[in-house]
Amino acid sequence: MLALTRRAGEKLIIGDNIVLTIVEVRGDNVKIAIEAPKDVKIYRGEIYAAIVAENKQALAPLSAEALEAIKKLPGRK
């Protein structure tokens, strides 16, 4: 991990086409502006972690009880 110290108004450049600008620092909060191509997905860390957890849960095998419940649904043989 790279850790840098920046002041309000200063920028960080990532690759050739992503620019982070420190807009404001107030107490424990930092406001950041991000300029990136539209195809670059940008998430808050906590939102990304929730998406990853939900995707893992969706891929987890069903329990035996869940499979039995599905078999009992109307229209199932």
Tab-separated table of N, CA, C and O in Angstrom:
chain	number	residue	atom	x	y	z
A	1	MET	N	0.848	-1.183	0.000
A	1	MET	CA	0.000	0.000	0.000
A	1	MET	C	0.886	1.236	0.000
A	1	MET	O	1.879	1.296	0.706
A	2	LEU	N	0.487	2.183	-0.778
A	2	LEU	CA	1.181	3.464	-0.823
A	2	LEU	C	0.376	4.473	0.000
A	2	LEU	O	-0.825	4.604	-0.194
A	3	ALA	N	0.999	5.152	0.920
A	3	ALA	CA	0.339	6.187	1.717
A	3	ALA	C	1.007	7.525	1.415
A	3	ALA	O	2.234	7.638	1.475
A	4	LEU	N	0.218	8.507	1.046
A	4	LEU	CA	0.741	9.823	0.693
A	4	LEU	C	0.056	10.893	1.531
A	4	LEU	O	-1.093	10.743	1.918
A	5	THR	N	0.760	11.956	1.776
A	5	THR	CA	0.180	13.112	2.455
A	5	THR	C	-0.105	14.181	1.404
A	5	THR	O	0.753	14.497	0.585
A	6	ARG	N	-1.343	14.686	1.390
A	6	ARG	CA	-1.744	15.709	0.434
A	6	ARG	C	-2.511	16.796	1.177
A	6	ARG	O	-3.065	16.566	2.232
A	7	ARG	N	-2.556	17.960	0.583
A	7	ARG	CA	-3.334	19.075	1.141
A	7	ARG	C	-4.513	19.362	0.216
A	7	ARG	O	-4.527	18.944	-0.937
A	8	ALA	N	-5.466	20.100	0.732
A	8	ALA	CA	-6.620	20.482	-0.082
A	8	ALA	C	-6.137	21.172	-1.355
A	8	ALA	O	-5.227	22.012	-1.322
A	9	GLY	N	-6.727	20.779	-2.474
A	9	GLY	CA	-6.374	21.352	-3.776
A	9	GLY	C	-5.315	20.557	-4.511
A	9	GLY	O	-5.127	20.745	-5.710
A	10	GLU	N	-4.614	19.671	-3.804
A	10	GLU	CA	-3.581	18.869	-4.461
A	10	GLU	C	-4.203	17.629	-5.095
A	10	GLU	O	-5.292	17.201	-4.724
A	11	LYS	N	-3.494	17.050	-6.039
A	11	LYS	CA	-4.029	15.930	-6.829
A	11	LYS	C	-3.132	14.713	-6.726
A	11	LYS	O	-1.949	14.814	-6.438
A	12	LEU	N	-3.736	13.581	-7.024
A	12	LEU	CA	-3.020	12.325	-7.230
A	12	LEU	C	-3.423	11.832	-8.609
A	12	LEU	O	-4.594	11.906	-8.977
A	13	ILE	N	-2.481	11.318	-9.346
A	13	ILE	CA	-2.752	10.793	-10.678
A	13	ILE	C	-2.523	9.288	-10.634
A	13	ILE	O	-1.467	8.821	-10.203
A	14	ILE	N	-3.513	8.528	-11.094
A	14	ILE	CA	-3.410	7.068	-11.152
A	14	ILE	C	-3.475	6.662	-12.616
A	14	ILE	O	-4.465	6.935	-13.301
A	15	GLY	N	-2.420	6.042	-13.071
A	15	GLY	CA	-2.368	5.659	-14.492
A	15	GLY	C	-2.392	6.896	-15.363
A	15	GLY	O	-1.918	7.969	-14.972
A	16	ASP	N	-2.962	6.744	-16.552
A	16	ASP	CA	-2.996	7.861	-17.495
A	16	ASP	C	-4.297	8.646	-17.462
A	16	ASP	O	-4.391	9.713	-18.067
A	17	ASN	N	-5.327	8.114	-16.755
A	17	ASN	CA	-6.620	8.769	-16.907
A	17	ASN	C	-7.479	8.829	-15.647
A	17	ASN	O	-8.679	9.000	-15.735
A	18	ILE	N	-6.872	8.679	-14.484
A	18	ILE	CA	-7.633	8.832	-13.238
A	18	ILE	C	-6.948	9.900	-12.397
A	18	ILE	O	-5.749	9.835	-12.134
A	19	VAL	N	-7.738	10.897	-11.990
A	19	VAL	CA	-7.216	12.004	-11.193
A	19	VAL	C	-8.050	12.118	-9.922
A	19	VAL	O	-9.285	12.202	-9.976
A	20	LEU	N	-7.378	12.084	-8.782
A	20	LEU	CA	-8.035	12.307	-7.489
A	20	LEU	C	-7.611	13.688	-7.004
A	20	LEU	O	-6.423	13.994	-6.972
A	21	THR	N	-8.581	14.486	-6.631
A	21	THR	CA	-8.284	15.813	-6.110
A	21	THR	C	-8.802	15.911	-4.681
A	21	THR	O	-9.963	15.570	-4.416
A	22	ILE	N	-7.952	16.331	-3.774
A	22	ILE	CA	-8.379	16.551	-2.392
A	22	ILE	C	-9.118	17.893	-2.380
A	22	ILE	O	-8.518	18.946	-2.583
A	23	VAL	N	-10.420	17.827	-2.192
A	23	VAL	CA	-11.244	19.035	-2.253
A	23	VAL	C	-11.249	19.754	-0.913
A	23	VAL	O	-11.094	20.973	-0.849
A	24	GLU	N	-11.387	18.971	0.167
A	24	GLU	CA	-11.523	19.607	1.477
A	24	GLU	C	-11.111	18.633	2.558
A	24	GLU	O	-11.369	17.431	2.452
A	25	VAL	N	-10.476	19.125	3.587
A	25	VAL	CA	-10.157	18.333	4.781
A	25	VAL	C	-10.783	19.061	5.954
A	25	VAL	O	-10.504	20.239	6.192
A	26	ARG	N	-11.689	18.353	6.628
A	26	ARG	CA	-12.368	18.970	7.776
A	26	ARG	C	-12.419	17.936	8.893
A	26	ARG	O	-13.161	16.953	8.805
A	27	GLY	N	-11.633	18.141	9.928
A	27	GLY	CA	-11.596	17.176	11.039
A	27	GLY	C	-11.126	15.826	10.540
A	27	GLY	O	-10.069	15.724	9.911
A	28	ASP	N	-11.939	14.785	10.768
A	28	ASP	CA	-11.606	13.426	10.339
A	28	ASP	C	-12.096	13.122	8.927
A	28	ASP	O	-11.923	12.005	8.450
A	29	ASN	N	-12.719	14.059	8.276
A	29	ASN	CA	-13.297	13.804	6.954
A	29	ASN	C	-12.476	14.449	5.842
A	29	ASN	O	-11.972	15.563	5.994
A	30	VAL	N	-12.383	13.725	4.730
A	30	VAL	CA	-11.689	14.229	3.544
A	30	VAL	C	-12.660	14.138	2.381
A	30	VAL	O	-13.259	13.088	2.149
A	31	LYS	N	-12.860	15.228	1.682
A	31	LYS	CA	-13.710	15.212	0.483
A	31	LYS	C	-12.792	15.077	-0.727
A	31	LYS	O	-11.852	15.862	-0.891
A	32	ILE	N	-13.063	14.067	-1.542
A	32	ILE	CA	-12.222	13.745	-2.692
A	32	ILE	C	-13.053	13.826	-3.961
A	32	ILE	O	-14.160	13.304	-4.020
A	33	ALA	N	-12.536	14.472	-4.971
A	33	ALA	CA	-13.160	14.477	-6.303
A	33	ALA	C	-12.396	13.473	-7.162
A	33	ALA	O	-11.166	13.415	-7.110
A	34	ILE	N	-13.136	12.690	-7.933
A	34	ILE	CA	-12.528	11.653	-8.767
A	34	ILE	C	-12.901	11.901	-10.216
A	34	ILE	O	-14.081	12.016	-10.545
A	35	GLU	N	-11.895	11.993	-11.046
A	35	GLU	CA	-12.110	12.063	-12.498
A	35	GLU	C	-11.583	10.756	-13.069
A	35	GLU	O	-10.401	10.441	-12.910
A	36	ALA	N	-12.489	9.987	-13.683
A	36	ALA	CA	-12.114	8.691	-14.245
A	36	ALA	C	-13.013	8.393	-15.434
A	36	ALA	O	-14.127	8.935	-15.531
A	37	PRO	N	-12.571	7.531	-16.324
A	37	PRO	CA	-13.438	7.122	-17.431
A	37	PRO	C	-14.721	6.492	-16.900
A	37	PRO	O	-14.733	5.908	-15.810
A	38	LYS	N	-15.807	6.601	-17.656
A	38	LYS	CA	-17.100	6.090	-17.207
A	38	LYS	C	-17.095	4.583	-16.989
A	38	LYS	O	-17.893	4.071	-16.213
A	39	ASP	N	-16.202	3.860	-17.655
A	39	ASP	CA	-16.186	2.409	-17.489
A	39	ASP	C	-15.425	1.955	-16.242
A	39	ASP	O	-15.393	0.773	-15.942
A	40	VAL	N	-14.846	2.874	-15.503
A	40	VAL	CA	-14.164	2.530	-14.257
A	40	VAL	C	-15.188	2.575	-13.132
A	40	VAL	O	-15.826	3.605	-12.897
A	41	LYS	N	-15.368	1.452	-12.456
A	41	LYS	CA	-16.319	1.386	-11.359
A	41	LYS	C	-15.668	1.939	-10.101
A	41	LYS	O	-14.541	1.588	-9.779
A	42	ILE	N	-16.401	2.799	-9.408
A	42	ILE	CA	-15.892	3.423	-8.191
A	42	ILE	C	-16.904	3.163	-7.083
A	42	ILE	O	-18.091	3.463	-7.242
A	43	TYR	N	-16.448	2.575	-5.992
A	43	TYR	CA	-17.317	2.255	-4.864
A	43	TYR	C	-16.707	2.790	-3.581
A	43	TYR	O	-15.489	2.847	-3.438
A	44	ARG	N	-17.558	3.118	-2.631
A	44	ARG	CA	-17.068	3.321	-1.270
A	44	ARG	C	-16.647	1.941	-0.772
A	44	ARG	O	-17.255	0.935	-1.135
A	45	GLY	N	-15.614	1.886	0.079
A	45	GLY	CA	-15.084	0.610	0.554
A	45	GLY	C	-16.126	-0.270	1.201
A	45	GLY	O	-16.197	-1.485	0.940
A	46	GLU	N	-16.989	0.304	2.033
A	46	GLU	CA	-17.984	-0.500	2.744
A	46	GLU	C	-19.047	-1.042	1.784
A	46	GLU	O	-19.566	-2.142	1.968
A	47	ILE	N	-19.365	-0.302	0.735
A	47	ILE	CA	-20.332	-0.769	-0.256
A	47	ILE	C	-19.725	-1.918	-1.060
A	47	ILE	O	-20.381	-2.939	-1.305
A	48	TYR	N	-18.467	-1.790	-1.443
A	48	TYR	CA	-17.805	-2.844	-2.210
A	48	TYR	C	-17.729	-4.130	-1.386
A	48	TYR	O	-17.994	-5.227	-1.905
A	49	ALA	N	-17.396	-4.005	-0.091
A	49	ALA	CA	-17.330	-5.192	0.781
A	49	ALA	C	-18.696	-5.876	0.864
A	49	ALA	O	-18.788	-7.107	0.849
A	50	ALA	N	-19.781	-5.099	0.933
A	50	ALA	CA	-21.130	-5.676	0.992
A	50	ALA	C	-21.476	-6.394	-0.311
A	50	ALA	O	-22.089	-7.464	-0.293
A	51	ILE	N	-21.084	-5.835	-1.434
A	51	ILE	CA	-21.340	-6.474	-2.735
A	51	ILE	C	-20.594	-7.802	-2.823
A	51	ILE	O	-21.160	-8.821	-3.231
A	52	VAL	N	-19.337	-7.815	-2.405
A	52	VAL	CA	-18.533	-9.045	-2.442
A	52	VAL	C	-19.161	-10.103	-1.535
A	52	VAL	O	-19.292	-11.269	-1.929
A	53	ALA	N	-19.581	-9.705	-0.338
A	53	ALA	CA	-20.187	-10.666	0.597
A	53	ALA	C	-21.487	-11.235	0.024
A	53	ALA	O	-21.750	-12.439	0.135
A	54	GLU	N	-22.301	-10.375	-0.587
A	54	GLU	CA	-23.565	-10.837	-1.160
A	54	GLU	C	-23.324	-11.784	-2.343
A	54	GLU	O	-24.017	-12.792	-2.490
A	55	ASN	N	-22.330	-11.485	-3.154
A	55	ASN	CA	-21.998	-12.376	-4.277
A	55	ASN	C	-21.520	-13.731	-3.779
A	55	ASN	O	-21.879	-14.763	-4.350
A	56	LYS	N	-20.709	-13.741	-2.713
A	56	LYS	CA	-20.250	-15.013	-2.141
A	56	LYS	C	-21.432	-15.817	-1.621
A	56	LYS	O	-21.497	-17.027	-1.801
A	57	GLN	N	-22.374	-15.142	-0.969
A	57	GLN	CA	-23.545	-15.827	-0.423
A	57	GLN	C	-24.396	-16.408	-1.551
A	57	GLN	O	-24.907	-17.518	-1.441
A	58	ALA	N	-24.514	-15.688	-2.648
A	58	ALA	CA	-25.313	-16.162	-3.779
A	58	ALA	C	-24.690	-17.408	-4.419
A	58	ALA	O	-25.403	-18.236	-4.972
A	59	LEU	N	-23.372	-17.529	-4.350
A	59	LEU	CA	-22.681	-18.671	-4.937
A	59	LEU	C	-22.580	-19.862	-3.989
A	59	LEU	O	-22.213	-20.953	-4.421
A	60	ALA	N	-22.916	-19.657	-2.717
A	60	ALA	CA	-22.810	-20.738	-1.741
A	60	ALA	C	-23.843	-21.814	-2.051
A	60	ALA	O	-24.956	-21.519	-2.496
A	61	PRO	N	-23.480	-23.074	-1.861
A	61	PRO	CA	-24.446	-24.148	-2.120
A	61	PRO	C	-25.638	-24.049	-1.171
A	61	PRO	O	-25.509	-23.595	-0.033
A	62	LEU	N	-26.802	-24.489	-1.653
A	62	LEU	CA	-28.009	-24.469	-0.834
A	62	LEU	C	-27.955	-25.583	0.205
A	62	LEU	O	-27.393	-26.648	-0.042
A	63	SER	N	-28.574	-25.343	1.332
A	63	SER	CA	-28.656	-26.376	2.366
A	63	SER	C	-29.640	-27.456	1.911
A	63	SER	O	-30.458	-27.236	1.009
A	64	ALA	N	-29.568	-28.623	2.532
A	64	ALA	CA	-30.482	-29.725	2.224
A	64	ALA	C	-31.927	-29.304	2.465
A	64	ALA	O	-32.822	-29.639	1.676
A	65	GLU	N	-32.164	-28.520	3.516
A	65	GLU	CA	-33.515	-28.047	3.824
A	65	GLU	C	-34.032	-27.128	2.717
A	65	GLU	O	-35.191	-27.214	2.308
A	66	ALA	N	-33.181	-26.269	2.224
A	66	ALA	CA	-33.594	-25.355	1.158
A	66	ALA	C	-33.906	-26.127	-0.113
A	66	ALA	O	-34.883	-25.822	-0.811
A	67	LEU	N	-33.096	-27.137	-0.431
A	67	LEU	CA	-33.355	-27.946	-1.624
A	67	LEU	C	-34.690	-28.678	-1.506
A	67	LEU	O	-35.460	-28.773	-2.469
A	68	GLU	N	-34.997	-29.229	-0.316
A	68	GLU	CA	-36.272	-29.915	-0.099
A	68	GLU	C	-37.434	-28.946	-0.245
A	68	GLU	O	-38.467	-29.286	-0.822
A	69	ALA	N	-37.284	-27.732	0.271
A	69	ALA	CA	-38.354	-26.728	0.168
A	69	ALA	C	-38.612	-26.374	-1.295
A	69	ALA	O	-39.761	-26.200	-1.708
A	70	ILE	N	-37.547	-26.274	-2.088
A	70	ILE	CA	-37.692	-25.958	-3.515
A	70	ILE	C	-38.426	-27.099	-4.229
A	70	ILE	O	-39.288	-26.869	-5.072
A	71	LYS	N	-38.106	-28.328	-3.866
A	71	LYS	CA	-38.754	-29.486	-4.500
A	71	LYS	C	-40.253	-29.509	-4.225
A	71	LYS	O	-41.030	-30.031	-5.021
A	72	LYS	N	-40.682	-28.941	-3.094
A	72	LYS	CA	-42.087	-28.957	-2.709
A	72	LYS	C	-42.885	-27.788	-3.302
A	72	LYS	O	-44.090	-27.712	-3.106
A	73	LEU	N	-42.221	-26.901	-4.022
A	73	LEU	CA	-42.924	-25.761	-4.609
A	73	LEU	C	-43.926	-26.252	-5.644
A	73	LEU	O	-43.671	-27.237	-6.349
A	74	PRO	N	-45.084	-25.577	-5.747
A	74	PRO	CA	-46.079	-25.966	-6.746
A	74	PRO	C	-45.471	-25.950	-8.152
A	74	PRO	O	-44.676	-25.092	-8.490
A	75	GLY	N	-45.871	-26.967	-8.944
A	75	GLY	CA	-45.381	-27.050	-10.313
A	75	GLY	C	-44.089	-27.831	-10.441
A	75	GLY	O	-43.606	-28.054	-11.538
A	76	ARG	N	-43.502	-28.225	-9.291
A	76	ARG	CA	-42.261	-29.003	-9.326
A	76	ARG	C	-42.603	-30.479	-9.255
A	76	ARG	O	-43.547	-30.890	-8.588
A	77	LYS	N	-41.871	-31.312	-9.929
A	77	LYS	CA	-42.107	-32.758	-9.898
A	77	LYS	C	-41.273	-33.396	-8.826
A	77	LYS	O	-40.219	-33.024	-8.501
